[in-house]
Coordinates of C-alpha atoms and ligand atoms in Angstrom, one line a residue:
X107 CA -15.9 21.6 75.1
X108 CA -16.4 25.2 73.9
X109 CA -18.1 27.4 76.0
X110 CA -20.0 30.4 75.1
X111 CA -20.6 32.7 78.2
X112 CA -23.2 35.3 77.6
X113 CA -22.9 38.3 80.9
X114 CA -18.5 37.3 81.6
X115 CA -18.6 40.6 83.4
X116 CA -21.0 39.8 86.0
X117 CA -20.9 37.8 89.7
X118 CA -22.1 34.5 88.3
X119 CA -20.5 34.8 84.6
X120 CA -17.4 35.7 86.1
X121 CA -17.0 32.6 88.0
X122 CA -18.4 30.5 84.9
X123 CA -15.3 31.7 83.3
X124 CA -13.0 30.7 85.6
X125 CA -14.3 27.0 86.0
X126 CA -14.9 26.3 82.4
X127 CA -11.2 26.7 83.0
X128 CA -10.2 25.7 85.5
X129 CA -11.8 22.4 83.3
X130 CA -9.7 23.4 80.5
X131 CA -12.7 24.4 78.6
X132 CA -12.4 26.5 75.7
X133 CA -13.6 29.4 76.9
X134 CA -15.1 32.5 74.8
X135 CA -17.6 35.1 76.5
X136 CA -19.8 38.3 75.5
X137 CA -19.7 41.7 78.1
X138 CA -22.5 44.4 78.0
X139 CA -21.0 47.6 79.1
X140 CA -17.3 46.6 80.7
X141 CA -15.0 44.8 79.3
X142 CA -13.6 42.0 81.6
X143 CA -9.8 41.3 82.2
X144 CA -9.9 37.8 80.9
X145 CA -7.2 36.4 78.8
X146 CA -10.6 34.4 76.5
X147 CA -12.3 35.8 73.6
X148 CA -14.4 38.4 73.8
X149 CA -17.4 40.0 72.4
X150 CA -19.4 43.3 73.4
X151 CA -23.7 42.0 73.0
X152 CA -26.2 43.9 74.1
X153 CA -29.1 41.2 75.2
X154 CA -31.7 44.1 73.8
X155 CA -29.9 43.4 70.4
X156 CA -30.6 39.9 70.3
X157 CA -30.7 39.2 66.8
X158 CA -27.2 40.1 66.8
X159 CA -26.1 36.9 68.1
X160 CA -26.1 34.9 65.6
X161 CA -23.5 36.8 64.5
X162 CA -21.8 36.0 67.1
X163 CA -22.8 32.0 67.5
X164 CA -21.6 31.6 63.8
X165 CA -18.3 33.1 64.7
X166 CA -17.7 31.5 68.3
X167 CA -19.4 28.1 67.0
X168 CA -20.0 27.1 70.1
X169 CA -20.9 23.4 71.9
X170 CA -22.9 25.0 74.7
X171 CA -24.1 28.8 75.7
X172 CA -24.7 29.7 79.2
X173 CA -26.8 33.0 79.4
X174 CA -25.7 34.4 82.9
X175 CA -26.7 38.0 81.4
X176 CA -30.2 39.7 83.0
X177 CA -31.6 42.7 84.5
X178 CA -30.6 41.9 88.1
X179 CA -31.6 45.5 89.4
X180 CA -35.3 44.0 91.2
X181 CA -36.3 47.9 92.0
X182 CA -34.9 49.2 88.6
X183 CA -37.3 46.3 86.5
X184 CA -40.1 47.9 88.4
X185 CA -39.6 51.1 87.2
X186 CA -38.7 50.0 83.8
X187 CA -40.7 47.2 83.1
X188 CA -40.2 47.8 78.9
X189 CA -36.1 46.9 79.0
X190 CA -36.9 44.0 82.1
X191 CA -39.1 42.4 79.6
X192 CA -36.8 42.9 76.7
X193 CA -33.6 41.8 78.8
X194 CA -35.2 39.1 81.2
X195 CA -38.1 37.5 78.3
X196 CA -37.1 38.0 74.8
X197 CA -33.3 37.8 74.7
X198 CA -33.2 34.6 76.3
X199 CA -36.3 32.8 74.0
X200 CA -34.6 34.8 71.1
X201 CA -30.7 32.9 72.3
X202 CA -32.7 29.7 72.9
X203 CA -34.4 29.8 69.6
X204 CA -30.8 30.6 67.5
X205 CA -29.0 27.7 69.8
X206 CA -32.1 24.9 69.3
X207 CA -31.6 25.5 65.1
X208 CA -27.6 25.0 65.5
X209 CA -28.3 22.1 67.7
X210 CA -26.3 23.9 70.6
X211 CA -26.7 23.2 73.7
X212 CA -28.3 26.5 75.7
X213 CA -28.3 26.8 79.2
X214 CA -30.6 29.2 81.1
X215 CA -30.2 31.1 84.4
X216 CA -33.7 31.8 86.5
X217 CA -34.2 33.0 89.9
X218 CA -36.0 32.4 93.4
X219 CA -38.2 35.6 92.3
X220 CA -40.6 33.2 90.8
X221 CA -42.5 32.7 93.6
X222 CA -44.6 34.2 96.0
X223 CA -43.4 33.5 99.2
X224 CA -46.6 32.5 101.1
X225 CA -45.6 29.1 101.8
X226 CA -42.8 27.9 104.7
X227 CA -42.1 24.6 102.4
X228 CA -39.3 24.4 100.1
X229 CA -39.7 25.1 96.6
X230 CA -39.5 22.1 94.5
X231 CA -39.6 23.0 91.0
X232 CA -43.0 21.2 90.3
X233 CA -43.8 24.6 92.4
X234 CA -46.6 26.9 90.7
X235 CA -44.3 30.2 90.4
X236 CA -46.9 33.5 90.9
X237 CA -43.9 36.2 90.5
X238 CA -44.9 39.8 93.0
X239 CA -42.9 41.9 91.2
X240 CA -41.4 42.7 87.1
X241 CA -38.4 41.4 87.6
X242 CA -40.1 38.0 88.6
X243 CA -42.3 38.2 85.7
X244 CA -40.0 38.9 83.9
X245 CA -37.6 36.2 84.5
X246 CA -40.6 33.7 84.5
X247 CA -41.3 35.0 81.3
X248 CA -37.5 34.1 80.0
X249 CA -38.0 30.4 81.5
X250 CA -41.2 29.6 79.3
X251 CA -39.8 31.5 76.2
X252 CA -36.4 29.2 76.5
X253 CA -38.6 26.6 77.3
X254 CA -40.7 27.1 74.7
X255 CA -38.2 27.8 71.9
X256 CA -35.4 24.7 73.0
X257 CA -37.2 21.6 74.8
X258 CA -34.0 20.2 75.7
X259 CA -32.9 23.6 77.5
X260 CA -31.6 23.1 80.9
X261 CA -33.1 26.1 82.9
X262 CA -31.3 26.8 86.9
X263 CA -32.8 29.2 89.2
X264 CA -30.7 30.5 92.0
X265 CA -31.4 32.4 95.0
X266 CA -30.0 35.8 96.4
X267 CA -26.4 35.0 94.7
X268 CA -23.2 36.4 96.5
X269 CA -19.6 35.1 96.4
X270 CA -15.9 36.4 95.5
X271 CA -16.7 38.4 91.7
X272 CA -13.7 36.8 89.8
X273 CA -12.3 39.6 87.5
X274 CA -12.1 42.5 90.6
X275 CA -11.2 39.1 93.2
X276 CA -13.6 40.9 96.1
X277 CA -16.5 39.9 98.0
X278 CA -19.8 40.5 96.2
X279 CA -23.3 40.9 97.3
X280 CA -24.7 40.5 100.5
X281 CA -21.6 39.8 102.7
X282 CA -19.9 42.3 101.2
X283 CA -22.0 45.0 102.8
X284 CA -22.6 43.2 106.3
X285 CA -19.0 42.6 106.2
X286 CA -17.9 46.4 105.2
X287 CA -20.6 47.6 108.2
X288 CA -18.7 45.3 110.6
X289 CA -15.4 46.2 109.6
X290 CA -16.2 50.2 110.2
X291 CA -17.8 48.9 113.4
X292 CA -21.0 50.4 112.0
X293 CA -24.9 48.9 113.3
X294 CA -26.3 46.6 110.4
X295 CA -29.9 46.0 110.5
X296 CA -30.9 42.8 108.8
X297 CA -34.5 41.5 108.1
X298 CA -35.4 38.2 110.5
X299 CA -38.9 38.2 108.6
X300 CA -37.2 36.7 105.1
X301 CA -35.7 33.5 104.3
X302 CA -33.6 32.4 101.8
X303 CA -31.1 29.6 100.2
X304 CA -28.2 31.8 99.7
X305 CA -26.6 31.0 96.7
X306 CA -22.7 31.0 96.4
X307 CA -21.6 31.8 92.7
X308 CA -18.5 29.2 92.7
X309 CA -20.7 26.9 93.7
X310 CA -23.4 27.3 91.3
X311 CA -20.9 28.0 88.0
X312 CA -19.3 24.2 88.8
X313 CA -23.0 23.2 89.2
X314 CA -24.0 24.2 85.9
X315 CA -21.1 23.2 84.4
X316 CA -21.3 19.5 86.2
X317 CA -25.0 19.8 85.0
X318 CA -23.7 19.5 81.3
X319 CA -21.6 17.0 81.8
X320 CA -24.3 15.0 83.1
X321 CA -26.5 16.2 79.8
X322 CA -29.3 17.6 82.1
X323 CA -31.9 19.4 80.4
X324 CA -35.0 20.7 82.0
X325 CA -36.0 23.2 85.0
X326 CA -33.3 22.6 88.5
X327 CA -33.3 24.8 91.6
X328 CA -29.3 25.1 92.8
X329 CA -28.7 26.9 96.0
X330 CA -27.1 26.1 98.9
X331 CA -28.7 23.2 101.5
X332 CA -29.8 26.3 104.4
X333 CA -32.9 28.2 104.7
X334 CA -32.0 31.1 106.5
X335 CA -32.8 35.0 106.9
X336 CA -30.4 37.6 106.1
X337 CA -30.2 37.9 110.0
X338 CA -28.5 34.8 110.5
X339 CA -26.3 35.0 107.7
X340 CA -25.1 37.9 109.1
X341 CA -24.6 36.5 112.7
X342 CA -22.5 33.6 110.4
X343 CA -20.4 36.4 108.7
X344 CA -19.8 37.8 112.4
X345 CA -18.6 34.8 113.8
X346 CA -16.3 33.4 111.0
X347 CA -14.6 37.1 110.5
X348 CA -14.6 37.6 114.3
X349 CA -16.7 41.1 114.3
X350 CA -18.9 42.5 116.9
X351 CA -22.3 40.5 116.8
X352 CA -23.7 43.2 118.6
X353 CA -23.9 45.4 116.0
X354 CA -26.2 43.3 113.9
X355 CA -30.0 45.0 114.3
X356 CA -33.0 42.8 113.9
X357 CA -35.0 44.3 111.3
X358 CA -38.3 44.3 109.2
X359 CA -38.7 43.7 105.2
X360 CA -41.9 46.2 105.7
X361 CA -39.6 48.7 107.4
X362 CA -37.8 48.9 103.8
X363 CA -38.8 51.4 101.7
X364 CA -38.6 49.9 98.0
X365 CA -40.0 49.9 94.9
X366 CA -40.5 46.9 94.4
X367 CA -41.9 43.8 96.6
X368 CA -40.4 40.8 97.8
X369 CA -41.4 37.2 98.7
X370 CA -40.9 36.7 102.5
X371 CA -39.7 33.2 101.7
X372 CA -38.0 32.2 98.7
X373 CA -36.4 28.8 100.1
X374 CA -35.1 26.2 97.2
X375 CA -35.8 22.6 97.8
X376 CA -32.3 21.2 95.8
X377 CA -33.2 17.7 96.2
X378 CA -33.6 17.5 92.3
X379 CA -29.9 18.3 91.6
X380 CA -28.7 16.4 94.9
X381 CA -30.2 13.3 93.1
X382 CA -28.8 14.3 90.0
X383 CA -25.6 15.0 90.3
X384 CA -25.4 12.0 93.1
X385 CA -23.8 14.8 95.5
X386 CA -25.7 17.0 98.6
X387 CA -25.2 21.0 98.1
X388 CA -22.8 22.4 100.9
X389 CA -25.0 24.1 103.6
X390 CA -24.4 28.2 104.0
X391 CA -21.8 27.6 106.3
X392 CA -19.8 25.1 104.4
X393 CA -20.1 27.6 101.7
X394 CA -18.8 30.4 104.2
X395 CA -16.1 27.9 105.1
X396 CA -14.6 27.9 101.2
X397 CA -14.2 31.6 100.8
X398 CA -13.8 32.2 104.8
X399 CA -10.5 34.4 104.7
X400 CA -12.1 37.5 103.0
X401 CA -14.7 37.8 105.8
X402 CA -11.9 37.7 108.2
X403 CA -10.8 41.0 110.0
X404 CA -7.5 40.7 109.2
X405 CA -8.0 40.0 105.6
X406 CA -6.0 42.2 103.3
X407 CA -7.2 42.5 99.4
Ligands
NAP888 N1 -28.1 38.4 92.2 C1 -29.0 37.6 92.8 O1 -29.3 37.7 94.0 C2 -29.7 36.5 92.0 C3 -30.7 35.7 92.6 C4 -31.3 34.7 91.8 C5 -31.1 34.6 90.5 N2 -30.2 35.5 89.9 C6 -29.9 35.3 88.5 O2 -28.6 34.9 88.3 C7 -28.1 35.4 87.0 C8 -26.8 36.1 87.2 O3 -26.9 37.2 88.1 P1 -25.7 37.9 88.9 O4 -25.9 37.8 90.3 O5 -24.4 37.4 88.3 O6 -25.9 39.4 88.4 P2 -24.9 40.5 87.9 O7 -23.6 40.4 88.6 O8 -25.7 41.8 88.1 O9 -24.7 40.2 86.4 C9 -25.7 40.5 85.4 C10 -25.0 40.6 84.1 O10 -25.9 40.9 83.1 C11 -25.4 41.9 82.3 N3 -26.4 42.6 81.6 C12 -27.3 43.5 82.1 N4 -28.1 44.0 81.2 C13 -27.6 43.5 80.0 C14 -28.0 43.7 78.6 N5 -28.9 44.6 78.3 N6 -27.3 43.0 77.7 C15 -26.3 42.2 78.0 N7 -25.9 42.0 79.3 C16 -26.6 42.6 80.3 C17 -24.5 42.7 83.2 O11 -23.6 43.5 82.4 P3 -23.3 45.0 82.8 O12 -23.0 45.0 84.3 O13 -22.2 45.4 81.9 O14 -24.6 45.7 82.5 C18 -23.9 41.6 84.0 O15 -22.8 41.1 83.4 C19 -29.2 36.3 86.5 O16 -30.0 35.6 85.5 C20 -30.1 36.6 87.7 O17 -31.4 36.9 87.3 C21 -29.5 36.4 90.6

């Protein structure tokens, strides 16, 4: 299988990398502004130069592209809603469009952000999305323009992603920062007024990629099996890396002074992929479990 990775450089594309293969995949990827360390063919593409890849699927000649690339910064895509809609909606219709003629096989990655958040119930993806904010838009916009442009796309939306970034081999996202505020034996105040499927990024790039094997095409939520609030992740991350608990704050999303808004509750319902790939997503902590040295005190990088 050869595998096109559009974003290698980031949290998710990083970890695609590495288990296309550790599958023994042949592996080729594209970088935006830093060139990873990975010993696989690489390409610098600029998603806002989209007709320049196919350039770059002629030459790679690829079985399947994964786009992991996207304007992740939610605040920044509020104050420049021009490049979030160029980055998060064009591009990807644009790459979908270019794969569907060659017959490739393009996969698509989408976000929690869809959504509103006035529910408690678990988003299925039969959900009506109503994004509150550009980047959720704007990625909603990329879903129906892949969708729209490749009908046997397979689209996967993740939620609040975190997990060990695989070309600098550290803690990313999230845990990182809890984990750095424990560590310095600093207070961390985390919101008990949002919930969330945290999404681990090695467990979502062997998703996708057991999603192709299984020749899945369509719309699947993948996150992990635990609604939670970044509150109790925290109190997770305290317990597993032995740290103070007492130093976790409960705090407010309306006490955050941001640009843009964010749904309250932006819980996946992963029952589609459970059924799918006939195996149950790992619940936060089981997730925790896998990675659980680098949250330990004594962890040395
Ligand atoms: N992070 C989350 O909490 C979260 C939650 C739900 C869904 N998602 C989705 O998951 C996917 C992966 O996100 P991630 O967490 O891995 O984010 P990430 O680490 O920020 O990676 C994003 C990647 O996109 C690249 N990129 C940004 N602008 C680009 C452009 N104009 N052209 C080409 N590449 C560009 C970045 O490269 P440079 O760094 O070089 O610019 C980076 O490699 C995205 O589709 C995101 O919307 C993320």
């Amino acid at each position: 299988m050869r595998l096109l990775v559009v974003g290698a450089n980031g949290l998710l594309g990083s970890n695609v990398v590495r288990a296309g293969q550790q599958r023994d995949w042949d592996v080729c990827g594209t970088y935006h502004s830093t060139q990873p360390d990975f010993a696989i063919p690489l390409v610098q593409f600029d998603l806002q130069a989209y007709n320049e890849f196919e350039t770059i699927i002629e030459e790679v000649d690829p079985d399947v592209v994964i786009n992991c690339a996207a304007m992740t910064d939610v605040d920044g895509c509020d104050t420049d809603p021009e490049t979030a809609r160029m980055v998060n909606s064009s591009a990807p219709g644009a790459l979908a469009a270019q794969c569907a003629t060659r017959e490739i096989q393009f996969v698509h990655v989408s976000t929690d952000y869809v959504f509103d958040g006035t529910t408690r119930d678990l988003y299925s993806e039969t959900a009506d999305p109503n994004p509150v904010q550009v980047y959720g838009e704007s990625k909603l916009a990329g879903e129906q323009a892949v969708r729209e442009e490749d009908t046997a796309a397979l689209v996967v939306r993740l939620s609040f992603v975190w997990g060990i970034h695989r070309i600098r081999s550290e803690l990313t996202g999230f845990p990182a920062w809890v984990r750095g505020q424990l560590q310095a034996g600093e207070e961390v105040t985390l919101f008990t007024d949002q919930w969330l499927t945290p999404t681990r990024a090695g467990q979502a790039a062997d998703v996708l990629l057991d999603l192709i094997d299984h020749d899945a095409s369509g719309l699947f939520h993948v996150a992990c099996a635990s609604c939670v609030t970044p509150y109790e992740f925290g109190e997770m991350i305290a317990e597993v890396g032995g740290y103070d608990a007492e130093l976790l704050d409960a705090g407010s999303m309306n006490d955050a002074d941001r640009d843009a808004t964010r749904p309250a509750y932006s819980c996946l319902d992963v029952s589609c992929v459970d059924a799918t790939l006939d195996q149950s997503q790992p619940t936060l902590r089981e997730d925790v479990d896998v990675v659980r040295d680098v949250f330990e005190s004594t962890y040395i990088w």
